[in-house]
Amino acid sequence: MSFLDKFSKSRSEKVPVITEVQIKQALSSVMDPDLNKDIVTLGFVQNVVIKGTEVSFKVVLTTPACPVKELLKKQCEQAVLAIPGIETANVEMTAVTKASPSAFSSQSETLSKVKNIIAVASGKGGVGKSTTAVQLAYALSKTGAKVGLLDADVYGPSLPLMTGVSDPTQQRDGIVIPPVANGVKIISTAMFSSGQGAAILRGPMAANVIKQFVTKVEWGELDYLLIDYPPGTGDIQLTLSQITSITGAVIVTTPQEMALIDVRKAVHMFQTLKVPVLGVIETMSYFICDGCDKKHFLFHQGGGQKLATQYGVPLLGQIPMDTHVVQSSDQGQPEILSNPDGQASLAYTLACGELARHISILNAGAGEKLQQFSIDWQN
């Protein structure tokens, strides 16, 4: 055997040939903690490229707001680097939001490209429901998701003030093009009213206004459309739940029992309408004093968890009282954008991740169940 043959043989033994099969076998040890399957079986691993000792690939998640995204990335890197001969692992984390199985059934043409419709409701006023809808919308948008926000509170619309959005100026074939504020598409009844006059409408008339907002607004392609429900359990709520395929509802409450009395009615409404409850967000949970850095529970403690436990749903988050939220809302700047490191913003960011996580779990594992919801309702 010649010297060159021996040299070539030596090199081939030292640098083993790496295959895509090996890469995926290694990555099959990485589990999605929510879907309880490995990322290869789930089809998350894509575009594997091998160049010598360097491997590159994408991990395509079901939501850009995945709260364990960085953990999964680290686990992927460790799994691949454990393969003999691999020195560099380039992992690109991306996402394609999974649509609700019921998203495109019984939808109007203007909602035909909306993947998930989320109701944000409380059953009563004064619990921070609209503030929560705004913060969740912008928290989702910050992750790269395409988001819309519908203010369905005909009698007390507040989203234009809280977001600084302008009135719509464009139409196409009689369909309103929603204005965009900091990347989020927004429509509110306040955009179509003049002055400070009250909206004096009977229930059926108010429900018809909301129907127009759903069928006459071009929402385009959205990963999430959040609907800020008005207080109560009347015509508007029933209309929204009937004419749109609601993916699920987020219930907003404050800790005290006085709030829970009405909030339970909202939960019962969604159960009756066959709309899954995604979880509970408790606002005004506590106040942290500047001087003592201690949590003060001004409105009792544990009400949100009590409600979540009662109905077997997760507590998505507990939001502290923060004066910055009031100031930013009055100035038309969502807190999560203007003060991202604030106490409330951090709490809303965590709640957003939990919300996105539970939507993904629902969409991935309950397709047949959700379709049956729609069938049951139609019957």
CSV table of C-alpha atoms in Angstrom, one decimal, residues 129-343:
chain,number,residue,atom,x,y,z
A,129,LYS,CA,-59.7,43.3,30.9
A,130,SER,CA,-59.0,45.9,28.1
A,131,THR,CA,-55.5,46.6,29.5
A,132,THR,CA,-54.8,42.8,29.5
A,133,ALA,CA,-56.1,42.5,25.9
A,134,VAL,CA,-53.7,45.3,24.8
A,135,GLN,CA,-50.7,44.0,26.6
A,136,LEU,CA,-51.2,40.4,25.4
A,137,ALA,CA,-51.6,41.6,21.8
A,138,TYR,CA,-48.3,43.6,21.9
A,139,ALA,CA,-46.5,40.8,23.8
A,140,LEU,CA,-47.5,38.4,21.0
A,141,SER,CA,-46.5,40.9,18.3
A,142,LYS,CA,-43.0,41.4,19.9
A,143,THR,CA,-42.3,37.7,19.3
A,144,GLY,CA,-42.9,38.1,15.6
A,145,ALA,CA,-46.5,37.0,15.4
A,146,LYS,CA,-49.0,38.8,13.2
A,147,VAL,CA,-51.6,40.2,15.5
A,148,GLY,CA,-55.0,42.0,15.4
A,149,LEU,CA,-57.0,43.5,18.1
A,150,LEU,CA,-60.8,44.1,18.0
A,151,ASP,CA,-62.5,46.3,20.6
A,152,ALA,CA,-65.9,44.8,20.9
A,153,ASP,CA,-67.0,47.0,23.8
A,154,VAL,CA,-69.6,49.1,22.1
A,155,TYR,CA,-70.7,51.0,25.2
A,156,GLY,CA,-67.2,51.8,26.5
A,157,PRO,CA,-64.5,51.5,23.8
A,158,SER,CA,-61.0,52.3,25.1
A,159,LEU,CA,-58.5,50.8,22.8
A,160,PRO,CA,-57.8,53.9,20.7
A,161,LEU,CA,-56.8,55.8,23.8
A,162,MET,CA,-54.7,53.0,25.1
A,163,THR,CA,-52.8,52.3,21.9
A,164,GLY,CA,-52.7,55.7,20.2
A,165,VAL,CA,-54.1,54.2,17.0
A,166,SER,CA,-55.6,56.5,14.4
A,167,ASP,CA,-59.0,56.1,12.7
A,168,PRO,CA,-59.2,54.0,9.6
A,169,THR,CA,-58.6,55.9,6.3
A,170,GLN,CA,-58.7,53.2,3.7
A,171,GLN,CA,-61.5,51.0,2.2
A,172,ARG,CA,-61.6,48.5,-0.5
A,173,ASP,CA,-64.9,47.4,-2.1
A,174,GLY,CA,-66.8,48.5,1.1
A,175,ILE,CA,-64.4,46.7,3.4
A,176,VAL,CA,-62.5,48.7,6.0
A,177,ILE,CA,-58.7,48.4,6.2
A,178,PRO,CA,-57.8,48.5,9.9
A,179,PRO,CA,-55.1,50.9,10.9
A,180,VAL,CA,-51.9,49.6,12.4
A,181,ALA,CA,-50.3,50.9,15.6
A,182,ASN,CA,-46.8,49.6,16.4
A,183,GLY,CA,-47.4,46.5,14.3
A,184,VAL,CA,-50.8,45.5,15.5
A,185,LYS,CA,-54.0,45.9,13.5
A,186,ILE,CA,-56.8,47.5,15.5
A,187,ILE,CA,-60.5,48.3,15.1
A,188,SER,CA,-62.7,49.9,17.7
A,189,THR,CA,-66.3,51.3,17.8
A,190,ALA,CA,-64.7,54.5,19.0
A,191,MET,CA,-63.3,55.1,15.6
A,192,PHE,CA,-66.8,55.4,14.1
A,193,SER,CA,-68.4,57.7,16.8
A,194,SER,CA,-68.1,61.4,17.1
A,195,GLY,CA,-67.6,63.5,20.3
A,196,GLN,CA,-68.2,62.3,23.8
A,197,GLY,CA,-71.8,61.1,23.3
A,198,ALA,CA,-72.9,57.8,24.7
A,199,ALA,CA,-73.6,54.8,22.5
A,200,ILE,CA,-77.4,54.4,23.1
A,201,LEU,CA,-78.2,51.0,21.5
A,202,ARG,CA,-80.5,48.2,22.3
A,203,GLY,CA,-78.8,44.7,22.6
A,204,PRO,CA,-79.7,43.5,19.1
A,205,MET,CA,-78.5,46.8,17.6
A,206,ALA,CA,-75.2,46.6,19.4
A,207,ALA,CA,-74.8,42.9,18.3
A,208,ASN,CA,-75.4,44.0,14.7
A,209,VAL,CA,-72.7,46.7,15.0
A,210,ILE,CA,-70.2,44.0,16.1
A,211,LYS,CA,-71.3,41.7,13.3
A,212,GLN,CA,-70.3,44.5,10.9
A,213,PHE,CA,-66.9,44.8,12.5
A,214,VAL,CA,-66.3,41.1,12.0
A,215,THR,CA,-67.6,40.8,8.4
A,216,LYS,CA,-66.6,44.3,7.0
A,217,VAL,CA,-63.0,44.6,8.2
A,218,GLU,CA,-60.2,43.2,6.2
A,219,TRP,CA,-58.0,41.5,8.8
A,220,GLY,CA,-55.8,39.8,6.3
A,221,GLU,CA,-53.3,37.1,7.5
A,222,LEU,CA,-53.1,36.9,11.2
A,223,ASP,CA,-51.6,34.4,13.7
A,224,TYR,CA,-53.8,35.8,16.5
A,225,LEU,CA,-56.9,38.0,16.6
A,226,LEU,CA,-57.7,39.1,20.2
A,227,ILE,CA,-61.2,40.3,20.9
A,228,ASP,CA,-61.7,42.6,23.9
A,229,TYR,CA,-65.2,41.4,25.0
A,230,PRO,CA,-67.5,43.9,26.8
A,231,PRO,CA,-68.6,43.2,30.3
A,232,GLY,CA,-71.6,40.9,30.8
A,233,THR,CA,-73.0,37.9,29.0
A,234,GLY,CA,-75.5,39.4,26.6
A,235,ASP,CA,-76.2,39.8,22.9
A,236,ILE,CA,-72.7,41.0,21.9
A,237,GLN,CA,-71.0,38.1,23.5
A,238,LEU,CA,-73.4,35.6,22.0
A,239,THR,CA,-73.1,37.1,18.5
A,240,LEU,CA,-69.3,37.0,18.6
A,241,SER,CA,-69.2,33.4,19.7
A,242,GLN,CA,-71.8,32.4,17.1
A,243,ILE,CA,-70.4,34.2,14.0
A,244,THR,CA,-66.7,33.6,14.6
A,245,SER,CA,-64.8,30.3,15.3
A,246,ILE,CA,-63.3,31.3,18.7
A,247,THR,CA,-60.2,29.2,19.4
A,248,GLY,CA,-60.5,29.8,23.1
A,249,ALA,CA,-61.2,32.4,25.8
A,250,VAL,CA,-58.9,34.1,28.4
A,251,ILE,CA,-60.7,34.9,31.6
A,252,VAL,CA,-59.6,38.1,33.4
A,253,THR,CA,-60.3,38.7,37.1
A,254,THR,CA,-59.1,40.4,40.2
A,255,PRO,CA,-58.5,38.4,43.4
A,256,GLN,CA,-61.5,39.3,45.5
A,257,GLU,CA,-64.7,37.2,45.7
A,258,MET,CA,-66.8,40.2,44.6
A,259,ALA,CA,-65.2,40.0,41.1
A,260,LEU,CA,-65.3,36.2,41.0
A,261,ILE,CA,-69.1,36.2,41.3
A,262,ASP,CA,-69.5,37.8,37.9
A,263,VAL,CA,-66.4,36.2,36.3
A,264,ARG,CA,-67.8,32.7,36.9
A,265,LYS,CA,-70.8,33.7,34.8
A,266,ALA,CA,-68.5,34.4,31.9
A,267,VAL,CA,-66.9,31.0,32.3
A,268,HIS,CA,-70.3,29.4,32.3
A,269,MET,CA,-71.2,31.3,29.1
A,270,PHE,CA,-68.2,30.0,27.2
A,271,GLN,CA,-68.9,26.5,28.5
A,272,THR,CA,-72.5,26.7,27.2
A,273,LEU,CA,-71.2,28.0,23.9
A,274,LYS,CA,-68.7,25.2,23.6
A,275,VAL,CA,-65.7,27.6,23.6
A,276,PRO,CA,-62.7,26.2,25.4
A,277,VAL,CA,-61.4,28.3,28.3
A,278,LEU,CA,-57.6,28.7,27.8
A,279,GLY,CA,-56.9,30.0,31.3
A,280,VAL,CA,-57.2,32.7,33.9
A,281,ILE,CA,-55.2,35.9,34.2
A,282,GLU,CA,-55.4,37.6,37.6
A,283,THR,CA,-54.8,41.4,37.6
A,284,MET,CA,-54.2,43.7,40.5
A,285,SER,CA,-52.7,40.7,42.2
A,286,TYR,CA,-50.4,42.6,44.5
A,287,PHE,CA,-48.5,45.9,44.9
A,288,ILE,CA,-44.8,46.1,45.6
A,289,CYS,CA,-43.9,49.0,47.8
A,290,ASP,CA,-40.9,51.1,46.8
A,291,GLY,CA,-39.7,51.4,50.3
A,292,CYS,CA,-39.9,47.8,51.6
A,293,ASP,CA,-39.9,45.8,48.4
A,294,LYS,CA,-42.6,43.7,49.8
A,295,LYS,CA,-45.7,42.3,48.1
A,296,HIS,CA,-48.9,43.8,49.5
A,297,PHE,CA,-52.2,42.0,48.6
A,298,LEU,CA,-54.6,44.8,48.5
A,299,PHE,CA,-57.5,42.9,47.0
A,300,HIS,CA,-57.2,39.6,48.9
A,301,GLN,CA,-55.0,36.8,47.6
A,302,GLY,CA,-55.5,33.7,45.5
A,303,GLY,CA,-58.7,34.4,43.8
A,304,GLY,CA,-57.4,33.7,40.3
A,305,GLN,CA,-55.9,30.4,41.3
A,306,LYS,CA,-59.1,29.5,43.1
A,307,LEU,CA,-61.1,30.2,39.9
A,308,ALA,CA,-58.6,28.3,37.7
A,309,THR,CA,-58.7,25.3,40.0
A,310,GLN,CA,-62.5,25.3,40.2
A,311,TYR,CA,-62.8,25.0,36.4
A,312,GLY,CA,-59.7,22.9,35.8
A,313,VAL,CA,-57.8,25.4,33.7
A,314,PRO,CA,-54.4,27.0,34.1
A,315,LEU,CA,-53.6,30.2,35.9
A,316,LEU,CA,-51.8,32.0,33.0
A,317,GLY,CA,-50.4,34.9,35.1
A,318,GLN,CA,-50.7,37.2,38.0
A,319,ILE,CA,-50.2,40.9,37.2
A,320,PRO,CA,-49.1,43.3,39.8
A,321,MET,CA,-50.5,46.8,40.3
A,322,ASP,CA,-48.1,49.3,38.6
A,323,THR,CA,-48.7,53.0,38.2
A,324,HIS,CA,-46.6,53.0,35.0
A,325,VAL,CA,-49.4,51.0,33.3
A,326,VAL,CA,-51.9,53.8,34.1
A,327,GLN,CA,-49.5,56.5,32.7
A,328,SER,CA,-48.6,54.6,29.6
A,329,SER,CA,-52.3,53.8,28.8
A,330,ASP,CA,-53.3,57.4,29.2
A,331,GLN,CA,-50.5,58.4,26.8
A,332,GLY,CA,-51.4,55.8,24.2
A,333,GLN,CA,-48.3,53.8,24.6
A,334,PRO,CA,-48.8,50.1,25.6
A,335,GLU,CA,-46.8,49.4,28.8
A,336,ILE,CA,-45.1,46.4,27.3
A,337,LEU,CA,-43.5,48.6,24.6
A,338,SER,CA,-42.8,51.8,26.6
A,339,ASN,CA,-41.6,50.0,29.8
A,340,PRO,CA,-40.6,46.5,28.8
A,341,ASP,CA,-38.6,45.8,32.0
A,342,GLY,CA,-41.4,47.0,34.4
A,343,GLN,CA,-43.1,44.6,36.8
